[in-house]
XYZ file of C-alpha atoms in Angstrom:
453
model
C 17.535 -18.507 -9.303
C 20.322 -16.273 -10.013
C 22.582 -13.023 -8.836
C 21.812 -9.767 -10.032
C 24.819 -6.761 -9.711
C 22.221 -3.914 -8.510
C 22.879 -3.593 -5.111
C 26.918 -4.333 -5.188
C 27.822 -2.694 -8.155
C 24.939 -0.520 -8.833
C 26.310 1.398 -12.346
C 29.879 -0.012 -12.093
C 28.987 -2.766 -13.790
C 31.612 -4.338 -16.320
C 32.175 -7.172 -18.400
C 35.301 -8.191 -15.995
C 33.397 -8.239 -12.925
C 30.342 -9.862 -14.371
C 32.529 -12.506 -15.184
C 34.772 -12.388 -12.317
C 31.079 -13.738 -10.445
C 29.864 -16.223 -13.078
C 33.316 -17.977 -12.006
C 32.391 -17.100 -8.292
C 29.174 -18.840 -8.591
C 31.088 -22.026 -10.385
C 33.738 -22.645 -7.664
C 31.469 -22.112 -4.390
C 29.210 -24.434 -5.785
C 26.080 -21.907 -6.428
C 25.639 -22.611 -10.080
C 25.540 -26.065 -9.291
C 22.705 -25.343 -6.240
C 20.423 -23.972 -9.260
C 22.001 -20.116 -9.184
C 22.869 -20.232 -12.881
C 19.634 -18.573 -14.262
C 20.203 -15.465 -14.180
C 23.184 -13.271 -14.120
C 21.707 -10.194 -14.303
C 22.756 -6.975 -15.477
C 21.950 -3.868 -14.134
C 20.945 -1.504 -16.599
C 24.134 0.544 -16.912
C 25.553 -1.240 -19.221
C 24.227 0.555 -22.490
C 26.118 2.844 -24.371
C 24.590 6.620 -24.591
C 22.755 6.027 -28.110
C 21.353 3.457 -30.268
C 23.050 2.327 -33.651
C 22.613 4.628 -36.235
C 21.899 2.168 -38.639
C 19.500 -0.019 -37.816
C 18.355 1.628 -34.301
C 19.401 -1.348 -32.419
C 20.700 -0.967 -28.632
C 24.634 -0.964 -28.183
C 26.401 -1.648 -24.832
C 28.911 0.607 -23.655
C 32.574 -0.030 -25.112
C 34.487 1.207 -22.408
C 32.868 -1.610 -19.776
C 31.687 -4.193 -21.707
C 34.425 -4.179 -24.687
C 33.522 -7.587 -26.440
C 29.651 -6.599 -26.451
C 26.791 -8.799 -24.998
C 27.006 -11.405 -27.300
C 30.456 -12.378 -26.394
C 29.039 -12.324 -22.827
C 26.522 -14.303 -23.302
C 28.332 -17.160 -24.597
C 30.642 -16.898 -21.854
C 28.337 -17.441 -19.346
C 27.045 -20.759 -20.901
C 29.875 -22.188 -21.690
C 29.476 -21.967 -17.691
C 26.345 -23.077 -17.765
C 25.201 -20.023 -16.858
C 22.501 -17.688 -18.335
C 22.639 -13.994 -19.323
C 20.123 -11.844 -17.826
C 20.156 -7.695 -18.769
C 17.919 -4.903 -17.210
C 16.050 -2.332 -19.188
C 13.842 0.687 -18.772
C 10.134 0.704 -19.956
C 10.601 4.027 -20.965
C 12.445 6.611 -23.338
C 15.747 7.106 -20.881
C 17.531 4.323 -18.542
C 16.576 4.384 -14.838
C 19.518 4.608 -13.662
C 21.757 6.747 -16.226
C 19.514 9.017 -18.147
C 21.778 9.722 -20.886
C 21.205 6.328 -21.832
C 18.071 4.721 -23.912
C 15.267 2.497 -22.460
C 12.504 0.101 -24.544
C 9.475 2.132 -24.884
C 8.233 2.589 -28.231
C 10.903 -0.011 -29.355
C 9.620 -3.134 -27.839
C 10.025 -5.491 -31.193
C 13.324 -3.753 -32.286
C 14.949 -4.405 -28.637
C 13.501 -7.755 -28.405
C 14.846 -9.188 -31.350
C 17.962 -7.776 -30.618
C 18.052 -9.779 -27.104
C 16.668 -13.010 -28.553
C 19.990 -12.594 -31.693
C 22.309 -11.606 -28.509
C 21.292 -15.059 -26.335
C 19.970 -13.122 -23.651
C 17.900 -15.483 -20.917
C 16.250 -13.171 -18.621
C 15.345 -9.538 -18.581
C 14.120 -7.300 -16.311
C 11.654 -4.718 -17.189
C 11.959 -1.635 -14.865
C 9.348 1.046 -14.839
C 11.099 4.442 -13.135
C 8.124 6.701 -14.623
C 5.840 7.586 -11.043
C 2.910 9.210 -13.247
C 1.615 6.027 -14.190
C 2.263 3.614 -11.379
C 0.019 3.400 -9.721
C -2.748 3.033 -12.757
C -3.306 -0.890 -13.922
C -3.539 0.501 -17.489
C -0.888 2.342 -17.522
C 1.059 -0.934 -16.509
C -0.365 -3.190 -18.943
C 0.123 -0.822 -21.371
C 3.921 -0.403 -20.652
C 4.147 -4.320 -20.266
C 1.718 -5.745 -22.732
C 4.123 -4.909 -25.742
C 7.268 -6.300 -24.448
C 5.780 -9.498 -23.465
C 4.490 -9.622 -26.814
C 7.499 -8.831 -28.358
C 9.631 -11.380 -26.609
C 6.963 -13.757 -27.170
C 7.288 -13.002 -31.385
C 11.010 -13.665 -31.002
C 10.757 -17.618 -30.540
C 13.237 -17.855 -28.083
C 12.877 -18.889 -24.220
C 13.530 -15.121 -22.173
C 12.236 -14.882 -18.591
C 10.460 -11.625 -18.344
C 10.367 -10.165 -15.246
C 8.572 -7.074 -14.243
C 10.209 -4.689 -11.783
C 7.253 -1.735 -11.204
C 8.436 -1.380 -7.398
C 5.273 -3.175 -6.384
C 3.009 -0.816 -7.329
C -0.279 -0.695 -9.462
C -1.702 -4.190 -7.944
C 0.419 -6.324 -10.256
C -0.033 -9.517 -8.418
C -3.336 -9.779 -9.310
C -3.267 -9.942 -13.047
C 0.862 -9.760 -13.652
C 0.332 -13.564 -14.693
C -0.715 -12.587 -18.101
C 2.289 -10.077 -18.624
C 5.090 -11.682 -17.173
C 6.946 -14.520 -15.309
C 7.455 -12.494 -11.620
C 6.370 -9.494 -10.518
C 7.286 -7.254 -7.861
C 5.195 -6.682 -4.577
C 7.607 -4.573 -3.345
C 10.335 -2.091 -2.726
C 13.720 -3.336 -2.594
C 14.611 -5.998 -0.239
C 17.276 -4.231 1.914
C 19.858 -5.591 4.227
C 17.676 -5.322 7.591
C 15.716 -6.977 9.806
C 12.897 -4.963 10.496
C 11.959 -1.553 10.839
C 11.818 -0.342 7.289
C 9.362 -1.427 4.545
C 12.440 -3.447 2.610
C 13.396 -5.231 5.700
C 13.014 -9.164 6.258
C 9.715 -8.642 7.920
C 8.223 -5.648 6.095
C 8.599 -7.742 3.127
C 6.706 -10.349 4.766
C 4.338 -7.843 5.739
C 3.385 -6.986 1.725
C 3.324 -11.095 0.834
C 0.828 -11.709 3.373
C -2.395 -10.399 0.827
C -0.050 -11.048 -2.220
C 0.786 -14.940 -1.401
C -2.217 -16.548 -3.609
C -1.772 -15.146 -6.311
C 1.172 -17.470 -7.222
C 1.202 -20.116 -9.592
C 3.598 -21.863 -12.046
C 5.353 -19.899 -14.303
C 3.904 -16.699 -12.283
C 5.596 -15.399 -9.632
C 5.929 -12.865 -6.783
C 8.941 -11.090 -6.323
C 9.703 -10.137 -3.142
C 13.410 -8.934 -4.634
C 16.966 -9.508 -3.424
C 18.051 -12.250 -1.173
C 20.653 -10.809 1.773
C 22.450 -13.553 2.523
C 26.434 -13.166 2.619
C 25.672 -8.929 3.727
C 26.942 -8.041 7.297
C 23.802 -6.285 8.236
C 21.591 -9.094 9.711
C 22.648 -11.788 12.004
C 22.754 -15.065 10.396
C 19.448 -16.193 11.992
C 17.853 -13.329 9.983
C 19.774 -14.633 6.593
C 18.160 -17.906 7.436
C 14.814 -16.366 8.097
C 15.307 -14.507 5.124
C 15.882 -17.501 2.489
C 13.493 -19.562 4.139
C 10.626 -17.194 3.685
C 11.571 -16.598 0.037
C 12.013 -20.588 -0.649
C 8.104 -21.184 1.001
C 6.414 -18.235 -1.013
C 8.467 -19.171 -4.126
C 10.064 -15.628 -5.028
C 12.893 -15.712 -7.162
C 16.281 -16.616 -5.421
C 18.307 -13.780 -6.609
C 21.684 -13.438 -4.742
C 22.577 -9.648 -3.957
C 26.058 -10.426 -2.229
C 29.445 -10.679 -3.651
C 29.944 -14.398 -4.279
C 33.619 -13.606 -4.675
C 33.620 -13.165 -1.316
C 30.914 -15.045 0.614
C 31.111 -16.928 3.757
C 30.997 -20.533 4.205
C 27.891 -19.715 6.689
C 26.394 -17.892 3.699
C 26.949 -20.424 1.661
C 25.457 -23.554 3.227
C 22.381 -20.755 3.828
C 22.390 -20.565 -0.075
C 22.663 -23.627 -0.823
C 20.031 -25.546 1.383
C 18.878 -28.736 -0.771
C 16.048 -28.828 0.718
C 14.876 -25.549 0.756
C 15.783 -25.179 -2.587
C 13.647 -28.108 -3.572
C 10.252 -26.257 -1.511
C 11.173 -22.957 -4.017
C 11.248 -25.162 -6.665
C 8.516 -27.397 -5.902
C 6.367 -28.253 -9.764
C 3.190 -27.584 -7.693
C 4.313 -24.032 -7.424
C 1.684 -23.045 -4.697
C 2.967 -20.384 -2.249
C 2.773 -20.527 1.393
C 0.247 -18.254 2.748
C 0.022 -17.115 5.789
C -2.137 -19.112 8.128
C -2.339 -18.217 11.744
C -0.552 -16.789 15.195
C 0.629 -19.413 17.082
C 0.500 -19.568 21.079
C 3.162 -17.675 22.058
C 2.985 -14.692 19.142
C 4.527 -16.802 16.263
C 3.322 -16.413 12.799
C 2.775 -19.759 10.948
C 2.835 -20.170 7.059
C 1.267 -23.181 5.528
C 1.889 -24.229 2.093
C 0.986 -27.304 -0.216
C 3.508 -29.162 -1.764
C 3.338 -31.589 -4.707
C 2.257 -34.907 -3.839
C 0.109 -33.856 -0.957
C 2.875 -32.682 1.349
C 2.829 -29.335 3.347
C 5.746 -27.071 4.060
C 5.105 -25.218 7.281
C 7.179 -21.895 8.649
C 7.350 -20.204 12.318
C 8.556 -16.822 12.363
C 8.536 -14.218 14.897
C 6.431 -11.604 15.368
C 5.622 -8.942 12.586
C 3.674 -6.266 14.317
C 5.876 -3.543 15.543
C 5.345 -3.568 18.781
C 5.641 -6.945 19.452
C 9.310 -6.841 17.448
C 10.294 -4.092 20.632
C 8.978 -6.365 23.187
C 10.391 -9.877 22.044
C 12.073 -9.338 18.742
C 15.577 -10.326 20.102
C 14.781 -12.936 22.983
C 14.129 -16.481 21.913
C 10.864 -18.514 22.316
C 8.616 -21.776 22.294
C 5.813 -22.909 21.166
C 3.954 -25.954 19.906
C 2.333 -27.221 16.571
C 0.674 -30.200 15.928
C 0.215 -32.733 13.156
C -1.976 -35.819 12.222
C -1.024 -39.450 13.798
C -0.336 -40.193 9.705
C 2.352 -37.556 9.019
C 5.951 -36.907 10.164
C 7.342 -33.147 10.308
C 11.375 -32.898 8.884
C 12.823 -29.986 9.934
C 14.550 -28.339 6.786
C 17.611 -26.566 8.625
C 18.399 -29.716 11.076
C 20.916 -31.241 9.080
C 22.809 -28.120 8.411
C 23.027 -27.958 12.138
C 24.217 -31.839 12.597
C 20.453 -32.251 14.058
C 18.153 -34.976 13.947
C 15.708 -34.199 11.104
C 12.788 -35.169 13.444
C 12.012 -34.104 17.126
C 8.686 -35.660 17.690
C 6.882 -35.917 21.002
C 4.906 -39.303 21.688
C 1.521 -36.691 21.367
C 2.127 -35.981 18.616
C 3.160 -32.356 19.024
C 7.098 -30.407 18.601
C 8.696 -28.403 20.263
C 8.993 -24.893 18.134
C 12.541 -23.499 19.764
C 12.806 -20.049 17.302
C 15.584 -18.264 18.018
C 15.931 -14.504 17.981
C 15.729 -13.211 14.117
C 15.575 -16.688 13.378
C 12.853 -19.336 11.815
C 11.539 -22.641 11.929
C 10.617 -24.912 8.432
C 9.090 -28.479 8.668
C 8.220 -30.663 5.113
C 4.920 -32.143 6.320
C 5.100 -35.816 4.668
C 3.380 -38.957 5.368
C 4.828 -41.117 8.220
C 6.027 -43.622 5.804
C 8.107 -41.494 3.268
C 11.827 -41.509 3.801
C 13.233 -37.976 4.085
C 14.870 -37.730 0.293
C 11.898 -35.702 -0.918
C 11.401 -37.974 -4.241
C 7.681 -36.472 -5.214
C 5.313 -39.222 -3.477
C 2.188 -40.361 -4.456
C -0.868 -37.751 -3.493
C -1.747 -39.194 -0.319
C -2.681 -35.773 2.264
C -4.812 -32.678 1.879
C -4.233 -29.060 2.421
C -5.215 -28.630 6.347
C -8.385 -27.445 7.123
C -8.310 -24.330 8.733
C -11.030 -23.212 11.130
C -12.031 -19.133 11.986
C -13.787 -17.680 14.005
C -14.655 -14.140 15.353
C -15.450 -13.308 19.050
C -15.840 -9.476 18.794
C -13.385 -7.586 17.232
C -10.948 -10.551 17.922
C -10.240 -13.282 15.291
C -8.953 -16.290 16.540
C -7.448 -19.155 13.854
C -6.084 -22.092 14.880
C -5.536 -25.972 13.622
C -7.763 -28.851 13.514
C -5.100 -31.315 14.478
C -4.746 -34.920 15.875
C -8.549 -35.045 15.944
C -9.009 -33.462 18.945
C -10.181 -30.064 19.340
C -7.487 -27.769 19.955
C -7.206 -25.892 23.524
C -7.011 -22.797 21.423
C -10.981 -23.973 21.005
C -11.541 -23.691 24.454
C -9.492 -20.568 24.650
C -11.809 -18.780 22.154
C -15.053 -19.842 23.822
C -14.235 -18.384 27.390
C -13.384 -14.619 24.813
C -16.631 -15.013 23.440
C -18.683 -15.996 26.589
C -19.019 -12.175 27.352
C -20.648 -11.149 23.988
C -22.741 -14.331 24.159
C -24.419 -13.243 27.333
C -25.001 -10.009 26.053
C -26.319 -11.068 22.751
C -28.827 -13.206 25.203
C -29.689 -10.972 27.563
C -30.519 -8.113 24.490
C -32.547 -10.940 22.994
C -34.056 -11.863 26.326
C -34.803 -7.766 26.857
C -36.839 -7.583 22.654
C -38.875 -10.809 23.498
C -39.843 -8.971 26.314
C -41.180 -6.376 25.244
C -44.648 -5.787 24.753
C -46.029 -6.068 21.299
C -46.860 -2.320 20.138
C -50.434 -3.564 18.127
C -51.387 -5.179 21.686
C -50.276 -2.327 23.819
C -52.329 0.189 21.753
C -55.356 -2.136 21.840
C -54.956 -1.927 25.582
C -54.963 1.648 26.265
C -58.040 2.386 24.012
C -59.996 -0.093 26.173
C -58.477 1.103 29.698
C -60.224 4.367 28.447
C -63.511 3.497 27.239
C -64.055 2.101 30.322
């Protein structure tokens, strides 16, 4: 968790507005919310050429004056944490006059580890190779390594634009990886929006574990692109499929609607949950919604609603509100994770057993899935639930997926049998139309003794 300059100041970074936002983060109260990890650095704040002496990377005089160790022990005497961004190649990303890492992966390292530097973020802006897992490990591999040599704790986070397949072995290179482009201030409609993101962390999700995660970049919240459904939609998402909680906004200047987004206890605690599972994505509910389904430490579940993602459907019903129903075991209770930020009651259970899903336009539903007994303070209980069991199914071309809940068999059940009545007969009347047929050996048998008579 953390706040990284690249979208709002992009290469006017400087030591006076970096730490014009670790105070920002102090007095709203974000540092305190867990936002302290991280203040990242985009990587224009090197100087033009290395040290002459000893080849080691300077940062630029003119905007960061007292250097990067000065910085760093600014920001924890805050109790905040120095992150910097870096090229994995010969030239910066973003200023080409400047140097990047590659071939000097020990060298830089060191140098970070000696400077107190927390966090850094590995950016690959060479497309010949991106798409090639070797190429990636072998731009990767030797930072990792090197960071590793230097003793000291650095998050290492790998920023390849999603490409390559990293999710599926970045655990043994780094702590997060990207699955995607930049997260950009929008809804839908482009591949960085809320839901395109969503789209990519759909075949992404599993690979998550502690200490290994996806990145699915930038958080929005505290932007005037989205409405603040979509901010909650946004951070809700990210908290369930643990990504990173990087702030992109200007926390000089943030609402005090952004801020209780930002600082949601309890979906902070599902981001942050030890068992450090992702939510996956699960089924469509009655009614179009997608469902997540997560497990939590202890045997609890987080679940998520969201609107539709296919494009159509965002055109027909993206900005009208809906219900639908889930349903839950006679054992558990669902908490709704936003209700208290909206002077709610945590719980709106009907005597069935099912609630009422009321998603509003842009906007998201969240439930902690505990036993009935557990008070809602989310102190880890003991393991006491299982992961649901999920049931498929394929009539035709159409996949239906539903919940096994309550113990009784959904209606969705029934549902799918009446879609797959019509293939059944035909599979049975096909089968009915071979068994009838004659058996070739006797046939032939027959019509040499029709003619010898």
């Amino acid at each position: 968790m953390g706040w990284s300059s690249r979208q709002l100041f992009g290469c006017n970074t400087s030591e006076k507005s970096i730490k014009e936002v670790a105070d920002a983060l102090v007095s709203t109260g974000l540092s305190k919310a867990g936002y302290s990890y991280g203040i990242i650095v985009n990587d224009c704040w090197l100087s033009e050429s290395r040290d002459p002496d000893d080849f080691t990377l300077v940062a630029n005089k003119s905007t960061f004056p007292s250097g990067m160790p000065a910085l760093a022990s600014y920001l924890h005497s805050r109790d905040l944490r120095l992150g910097l961004t870096i090229a994995a190649s010969m030239r910066s990303c973003e200023l080409p006059s400047t140097p990047g890492s590659w071939s000097a992966e020990e060298t830089d390292a060191a140098t970070f580890a000696e400077w107190g530097v927390d966090y850094l973020k590995y950016r690959t802006c060479l497309l010949h190779w991106m798409n090639d897992w070797r190429g990636t490990v072998d731009k990767y591999k030797p930072m990792r390594d090197a960071l590793a040599a230097t003793g000291r704790p650095i998050v290492f986070a790998m920023d390849n634009w999603g490409m390559a397949r990293a999710w599926e072995y970045g655990e043994w290179l780094a702590n997060s990886w990207r699955v995607t482009v930049e997260s950009c201030d929008s809804y839908r409609g482009w591949w960085c929006s809320v839901l395109g993101v969503l789209d990519f962390a759909i075949d992404t999700a599993r690979y998550a574990r502690p200490g290994a995660f996806n990145d699915l970049d930038l958080l929005q919240a505290g932007n005037k692109g989205m409405p603040l459904a979509a901010y909650r939609t946004q951070f809700s998402a990210w908290a369930a499929l643990k990504s990173p909680l990087i702030l992109a906004a200007d926390p000089r200047n943030l609402s005090a609607e952004a801020v209780r987004i930002l600082t949601n206890e309890h979906l902070i605690a599902i981001n942050q949950d030890p068992l450090g599972v992702s939510a996956s994505y699960a089924t469509v509910l009655q009614g179009g919604f997608d469902v997540w389904v997560g497990p939590l430490a202890g045997g609890d579940r987080v679940v998520m609603v969201v609107k539709p993602r296919g494009r159509w459907e965002e055109g027909r019903r993206g900005r009208r509100d809906a219900v639908g129903r889930l349903c839950w075991r006679e054992d558990e209770r669902p908490w709704d994770l936003w209700a208290d930020v909206d002077g709610l009651p945590a719980t709106q259970v009907i005597d069935d057993g099912r609630i009422v899903v009321d998603v509003p336009a842009y906007g998201v539903k969240i439930f902690r899935i505990t036993p009935v007994d557990t008070p809602f303070d989310f102190v880890i209980p003991s393991p006491t639930q299982v992961v649901p069991v999920f049931w498929w199914w394929s009539p035709g071309l159409k996949v239906l997926r539903w919940y096994w809940c309550l113990g009784r068999i959904p209606v969705m059940f029934f549902h799918g049998f009446l879609a797959a009545l019509p293939v059944l007969v035909i599979v049975l009347l096909a089968v009915r139309e071979v068994l009838a047929m004659p058996d070739p050996k006797t046939a032939t048998k027959a019509k040499k003794k029709a003619k010898k008579e």
